[in-house]
Amino acid sequence: MNLKPWRDVVTPHPDVAGGRYRQAEFAADLAQVLSGRAEPEYQDPVEFYQRTYITEGMKGLLVAALERVTGKGGEPVVQLKTAFGGGKTHTMLALYHLLGGKAPANRLAGVNEILKVAKVDALPKANIAVLVGTALDPTKARKHPSLKGKQVRTLWGEIAAQIGGAEAYGLVESADFSGVSPGADTLVELLDKFGPCVILIDELVAYARNIYGVERLAAGSFDSNMTF
């Protein structure tokens, strides 16, 4: 069998061909995207989709998310299971940019096809919360720009502040301050009032390891977080 050299089949991106490629810049990091400090390949939704090959698995997740957010069905909770480096964070970034409302569908490569499969005419806007366990410090309260001086301590406080600002945070403020998981009724009220929303959680095991067996943390106890 005569196979063509790969150079005749595909053209490397200019930064690879020019020797400017740095692997560290191509490690997906949700926390950096959230803070606006990521490289353009991850920060900019148009650039991200231009460089992303949408696999069947990713396509299925994006379609299901569109169906869920627009009330057409779809799974409410999806757990991504792959080996290390299998694309979990990259897939969550695809979802983040799909529903973040920062670029129209016709500028996101491959997204019009996803809309057709989901039977959705236009990209819906969803409130998005991003939690990255390796970025959150469970020992400290965090200032949040939407809370006018108030500080967030827990995962549930962070979710509320991100999806609905001060009004949403007010629903869980006492639970956040005390480090006790809010009740199901409170969470239902929060999600009903500030939905549709998407909550992306990455590196949760790392976060749980940091709080296991440690008392009086701002983040609450290990048991409270497991209850949540």
mmCIF file of C-alpha atoms in Angstrom:
data_model
loop_
_atom_site.group_PDB
_atom_site.id
_atom_site.type_symbol
_atom_site.label_atom_id
_atom_site.label_comp_id
_atom_site.label_asym_id
_atom_site.label_seq_id
_atom_site.Cartn_x
_atom_site.Cartn_y
_atom_site.Cartn_z
ATOM 1 C CA MET A 1 0.000 0.000 0.000
ATOM 2 C CA ASN A 2 1.420 3.382 -0.998
ATOM 3 C CA LEU A 3 0.483 5.978 1.615
ATOM 4 C CA LYS A 4 1.048 9.644 0.942
ATOM 5 C CA PRO A 5 3.359 11.525 3.327
ATOM 6 C CA TRP A 6 1.342 13.388 5.946
ATOM 7 C CA ARG A 7 2.743 16.681 4.603
ATOM 8 C CA ASP A 8 0.836 16.049 1.367
ATOM 9 C CA VAL A 9 -2.414 15.352 3.223
ATOM 10 C CA VAL A 10 -2.616 18.060 5.863
ATOM 11 C CA THR A 11 -1.073 21.480 6.371
ATOM 12 C CA PRO A 12 0.035 22.248 9.944
ATOM 13 C CA HIS A 13 -1.216 25.412 11.595
ATOM 14 C CA PRO A 14 1.226 28.313 11.083
ATOM 15 C CA ASP A 15 2.375 28.313 14.729
ATOM 16 C CA VAL A 16 3.319 24.630 14.416
ATOM 17 C CA ALA A 17 4.970 25.005 11.019
ATOM 18 C CA GLY A 18 6.840 28.092 12.201
ATOM 19 C CA GLY A 19 8.137 26.466 15.391
ATOM 20 C CA ARG A 20 6.147 28.799 17.651
ATOM 21 C CA TYR A 21 3.911 26.092 19.157
ATOM 22 C CA ARG A 22 4.021 25.864 22.946
ATOM 23 C CA GLN A 23 2.208 22.926 24.479
ATOM 24 C CA ALA A 24 1.328 24.787 27.689
ATOM 25 C CA GLU A 25 -0.811 27.210 25.688
ATOM 26 C CA PHE A 26 -2.944 24.335 24.418
ATOM 27 C CA ALA A 27 -3.983 22.949 27.800
ATOM 28 C CA ALA A 28 -7.668 23.777 28.219
ATOM 29 C CA ASP A 29 -8.420 25.592 31.474
ATOM 30 C CA LEU A 30 -11.966 26.631 32.292
ATOM 31 C CA ALA A 31 -10.845 28.878 35.136
ATOM 32 C CA GLN A 32 -8.582 30.906 32.867
ATOM 33 C CA VAL A 33 -11.370 31.318 30.324
ATOM 34 C CA LEU A 34 -13.750 32.463 33.055
ATOM 35 C CA SER A 35 -11.247 35.050 34.286
ATOM 36 C CA GLY A 36 -10.408 36.213 30.750
ATOM 37 C CA ARG A 37 -6.742 35.145 30.985
ATOM 38 C CA ALA A 38 -6.763 32.222 28.540
ATOM 39 C CA GLU A 39 -5.030 32.130 25.183
ATOM 40 C CA PRO A 40 -7.205 33.295 22.231
ATOM 41 C CA GLU A 41 -7.571 29.688 21.057
ATOM 42 C CA TYR A 42 -9.670 29.038 24.160
ATOM 43 C CA GLN A 43 -10.894 32.520 25.137
ATOM 44 C CA ASP A 44 -12.465 33.565 21.841
ATOM 45 C CA PRO A 45 -15.491 31.440 20.866
ATOM 46 C CA VAL A 46 -14.973 31.930 17.119
ATOM 47 C CA GLU A 47 -11.301 30.953 17.307
ATOM 48 C CA PHE A 48 -12.105 28.049 19.633
ATOM 49 C CA TYR A 49 -14.627 26.485 17.256
ATOM 50 C CA GLN A 50 -12.399 27.168 14.274
ATOM 51 C CA ARG A 51 -9.723 24.966 15.871
ATOM 52 C CA THR A 52 -12.031 22.339 17.333
ATOM 53 C CA TYR A 53 -12.943 19.112 15.592
ATOM 54 C CA ILE A 54 -16.460 18.267 16.755
ATOM 55 C CA THR A 55 -16.463 14.556 17.485
ATOM 56 C CA GLU A 56 -19.644 12.490 17.591
ATOM 57 C CA GLY A 57 -19.475 12.460 21.387
ATOM 58 C CA MET A 58 -19.120 16.228 21.611
ATOM 59 C CA LYS A 59 -21.873 16.710 19.040
ATOM 60 C CA GLY A 60 -24.213 14.500 21.059
ATOM 61 C CA LEU A 61 -23.552 16.497 24.230
ATOM 62 C CA LEU A 62 -24.069 19.865 22.527
ATOM 63 C CA VAL A 63 -27.311 18.682 20.930
ATOM 64 C CA ALA A 64 -28.579 17.341 24.262
ATOM 65 C CA ALA A 65 -27.689 20.624 25.972
ATOM 66 C CA LEU A 66 -29.549 22.658 23.353
ATOM 67 C CA GLU A 67 -32.569 20.400 23.731
ATOM 68 C CA ARG A 68 -32.495 20.773 27.503
ATOM 69 C CA VAL A 69 -32.045 24.542 27.555
ATOM 70 C CA THR A 70 -34.853 25.052 25.025
ATOM 71 C CA GLY A 71 -37.259 22.694 26.809
ATOM 72 C CA LYS A 72 -37.181 19.963 24.154
ATOM 73 C CA GLY A 73 -35.849 17.188 26.388
ATOM 74 C CA GLY A 74 -32.212 16.289 26.904
ATOM 75 C CA GLU A 75 -30.476 14.968 29.995
ATOM 76 C CA PRO A 76 -30.383 17.384 32.970
ATOM 77 C CA VAL A 77 -27.094 15.990 34.324
ATOM 78 C CA VAL A 78 -24.225 14.647 32.236
ATOM 79 C CA GLN A 79 -21.048 13.159 33.676
ATOM 80 C CA LEU A 80 -18.110 13.084 31.290
ATOM 81 C CA LYS A 81 -15.923 10.012 31.691
ATOM 82 C CA THR A 82 -12.654 9.762 29.797
ATOM 83 C CA ALA A 83 -9.046 8.967 30.596
ATOM 84 C CA PHE A 84 -6.667 11.814 31.430
ATOM 85 C CA GLY A 85 -6.321 13.989 28.341
ATOM 86 C CA GLY A 86 -9.506 12.583 26.836
ATOM 87 C CA GLY A 87 -11.089 15.977 26.199
ATOM 88 C CA LYS A 88 -13.442 16.550 29.163
ATOM 89 C CA THR A 89 -12.402 20.164 29.708
ATOM 90 C CA HIS A 90 -12.321 20.885 25.978
ATOM 91 C CA THR A 91 -15.858 19.528 25.654
ATOM 92 C CA MET A 92 -17.078 21.695 28.533
ATOM 93 C CA LEU A 93 -15.473 24.712 26.872
ATOM 94 C CA ALA A 94 -17.409 23.897 23.703
ATOM 95 C CA LEU A 95 -20.599 24.021 25.759
ATOM 96 C CA TYR A 96 -19.505 27.226 27.487
ATOM 97 C CA HIS A 97 -18.901 29.015 24.190
ATOM 98 C CA LEU A 98 -22.007 27.552 22.561
ATOM 99 C CA LEU A 99 -24.372 29.028 25.158
ATOM 100 C CA GLY A 100 -22.359 31.997 26.365
ATOM 101 C CA GLY A 101 -24.044 34.408 23.964
ATOM 102 C CA LYS A 102 -20.788 36.028 22.799
ATOM 103 C CA ALA A 103 -20.928 34.931 19.151
ATOM 104 C CA PRO A 104 -23.752 34.060 16.733
ATOM 105 C CA ALA A 105 -24.089 30.515 15.441
ATOM 106 C CA ASN A 106 -23.040 31.414 11.906
ATOM 107 C CA ARG A 107 -19.588 32.429 13.184
ATOM 108 C CA LEU A 108 -19.001 29.187 15.097
ATOM 109 C CA ALA A 109 -17.654 26.469 12.810
ATOM 110 C CA GLY A 110 -19.895 23.403 12.763
ATOM 111 C CA VAL A 111 -22.594 24.834 15.012
ATOM 112 C CA ASN A 112 -25.266 25.340 12.343
ATOM 113 C CA GLU A 113 -25.286 21.577 11.815
ATOM 114 C CA ILE A 114 -25.725 21.059 15.552
ATOM 115 C CA LEU A 115 -28.693 23.445 15.553
ATOM 116 C CA LYS A 116 -30.312 21.454 12.743
ATOM 117 C CA VAL A 117 -29.931 18.177 14.617
ATOM 118 C CA ALA A 118 -31.347 19.736 17.796
ATOM 119 C CA LYS A 119 -34.171 21.304 15.740
ATOM 120 C CA VAL A 120 -33.395 24.730 17.171
ATOM 121 C CA ASP A 121 -33.544 27.839 14.985
ATOM 122 C CA ALA A 122 -31.093 30.024 16.943
ATOM 123 C CA LEU A 123 -28.673 29.702 19.821
ATOM 124 C CA PRO A 124 -30.448 30.261 23.149
ATOM 125 C CA LYS A 125 -28.803 32.281 25.920
ATOM 126 C CA ALA A 126 -28.226 30.540 29.223
ATOM 127 C CA ASN A 127 -26.832 31.727 32.538
ATOM 128 C CA ILE A 128 -23.573 29.852 33.046
ATOM 129 C CA ALA A 129 -21.671 28.953 36.206
ATOM 130 C CA VAL A 130 -18.170 27.494 36.070
ATOM 131 C CA LEU A 131 -16.565 25.721 39.018
ATOM 132 C CA VAL A 132 -12.979 24.488 38.750
ATOM 133 C CA GLY A 133 -11.844 22.608 41.828
ATOM 134 C CA THR A 134 -8.150 23.272 41.326
ATOM 135 C CA ALA A 135 -8.738 27.039 41.064
ATOM 136 C CA LEU A 136 -11.076 27.501 44.044
ATOM 137 C CA ASP A 137 -9.389 27.920 47.431
ATOM 138 C CA PRO A 138 -11.596 26.279 50.109
ATOM 139 C CA THR A 139 -9.804 28.155 52.896
ATOM 140 C CA LYS A 140 -10.747 31.640 51.695
ATOM 141 C CA ALA A 141 -13.846 33.668 51.017
ATOM 142 C CA ARG A 142 -13.751 35.195 47.527
ATOM 143 C CA LYS A 143 -14.825 38.631 46.418
ATOM 144 C CA HIS A 144 -17.328 38.515 43.603
ATOM 145 C CA PRO A 145 -17.817 41.500 41.275
ATOM 146 C CA SER A 146 -21.600 41.123 41.184
ATOM 147 C CA LEU A 147 -22.090 41.124 44.960
ATOM 148 C CA LYS A 148 -21.050 44.689 45.840
ATOM 149 C CA GLY A 149 -18.534 43.816 48.524
ATOM 150 C CA LYS A 150 -20.008 40.536 49.734
ATOM 151 C CA GLN A 151 -17.832 37.455 49.654
ATOM 152 C CA VAL A 152 -18.552 33.931 48.453
ATOM 153 C CA ARG A 153 -17.368 30.890 50.387
ATOM 154 C CA THR A 154 -18.932 27.711 49.034
ATOM 155 C CA LEU A 155 -19.706 25.935 45.783
ATOM 156 C CA TRP A 156 -23.396 26.774 46.136
ATOM 157 C CA GLY A 157 -22.611 30.417 46.810
ATOM 158 C CA GLU A 158 -20.394 30.537 43.726
ATOM 159 C CA ILE A 159 -23.046 28.961 41.504
ATOM 160 C CA ALA A 160 -25.713 31.406 42.673
ATOM 161 C CA ALA A 161 -23.486 34.466 42.257
ATOM 162 C CA GLN A 162 -22.474 33.432 38.746
ATOM 163 C CA ILE A 163 -25.931 32.627 37.382
ATOM 164 C CA GLY A 164 -27.838 35.482 38.969
ATOM 165 C CA GLY A 165 -25.643 37.954 40.814
ATOM 166 C CA ALA A 166 -26.737 39.502 44.097
ATOM 167 C CA GLU A 167 -30.386 38.505 43.745
ATOM 168 C CA ALA A 168 -29.568 34.837 43.229
ATOM 169 C CA TYR A 169 -26.904 34.850 45.926
ATOM 170 C CA GLY A 170 -29.464 36.193 48.385
ATOM 171 C CA LEU A 171 -31.348 32.898 48.141
ATOM 172 C CA VAL A 172 -28.371 30.924 49.455
ATOM 173 C CA GLU A 173 -26.545 33.602 51.437
ATOM 174 C CA SER A 174 -27.229 32.102 54.864
ATOM 175 C CA ALA A 175 -26.240 28.623 53.649
ATOM 176 C CA ASP A 176 -23.097 30.044 52.084
ATOM 177 C CA PHE A 177 -22.119 31.932 55.235
ATOM 178 C CA SER A 178 -22.692 28.940 57.493
ATOM 179 C CA GLY A 179 -21.125 26.402 55.133
ATOM 180 C CA VAL A 180 -24.235 24.209 55.210
ATOM 181 C CA SER A 181 -25.682 22.824 51.996
ATOM 182 C CA PRO A 182 -28.951 24.553 51.037
ATOM 183 C CA GLY A 183 -32.096 22.452 50.936
ATOM 184 C CA ALA A 184 -33.565 21.055 47.739
ATOM 185 C CA ASP A 185 -36.453 23.550 47.811
ATOM 186 C CA THR A 186 -34.001 26.453 47.833
ATOM 187 C CA LEU A 187 -32.039 25.003 44.928
ATOM 188 C CA VAL A 188 -35.215 24.424 42.917
ATOM 189 C CA GLU A 189 -36.241 28.040 43.554
ATOM 190 C CA LEU A 190 -32.788 29.224 42.463
ATOM 191 C CA LEU A 191 -32.744 27.238 39.231
ATOM 192 C CA ASP A 192 -36.363 28.020 38.378
ATOM 193 C CA LYS A 193 -35.829 31.743 38.827
ATOM 194 C CA PHE A 194 -32.509 32.035 37.019
ATOM 195 C CA GLY A 195 -32.814 29.315 34.409
ATOM 196 C CA PRO A 196 -32.150 28.245 31.839
ATOM 197 C CA CYS A 197 -28.683 27.766 33.206
ATOM 198 C CA VAL A 198 -25.691 25.552 32.649
ATOM 199 C CA ILE A 199 -23.375 24.561 35.501
ATOM 200 C CA LEU A 200 -19.954 23.271 34.466
ATOM 201 C CA ILE A 201 -17.922 21.517 37.150
ATOM 202 C CA ASP A 202 -14.325 20.440 36.575
ATOM 203 C CA GLU A 203 -11.739 18.907 38.946
ATOM 204 C CA LEU A 204 -14.298 18.306 41.691
ATOM 205 C CA VAL A 205 -12.304 15.385 43.122
ATOM 206 C CA ALA A 206 -9.293 17.655 43.655
ATOM 207 C CA TYR A 207 -11.504 20.107 45.543
ATOM 208 C CA ALA A 208 -13.000 17.351 47.696
ATOM 209 C CA ARG A 209 -9.543 16.013 48.558
ATOM 210 C CA ASN A 210 -8.544 19.444 49.873
ATOM 211 C CA ILE A 211 -11.439 19.643 52.320
ATOM 212 C CA TYR A 212 -11.545 16.019 53.487
ATOM 213 C CA GLY A 213 -10.884 15.781 57.226
ATOM 214 C CA VAL A 214 -10.346 19.535 57.637
ATOM 215 C CA GLU A 215 -12.634 21.504 59.959
ATOM 216 C CA ARG A 216 -13.843 25.110 59.941
ATOM 217 C CA LEU A 217 -13.116 25.846 56.316
ATOM 218 C CA ALA A 218 -14.796 28.725 54.517
ATOM 219 C CA ALA A 219 -15.976 26.168 51.950
ATOM 220 C CA GLY A 220 -17.882 24.164 54.562
ATOM 221 C CA SER A 221 -17.194 20.613 55.609
ATOM 222 C CA PHE A 222 -16.539 17.618 53.374
ATOM 223 C CA ASP A 223 -19.921 16.203 54.446
ATOM 224 C CA SER A 224 -21.754 19.422 53.548
ATOM 225 C CA ASN A 225 -20.188 19.390 50.110
ATOM 226 C CA MET A 226 -21.090 15.730 49.576
ATOM 227 C CA THR A 227 -24.666 16.511 50.620
ATOM 228 C CA PHE A 228 -24.766 19.364 48.121
#
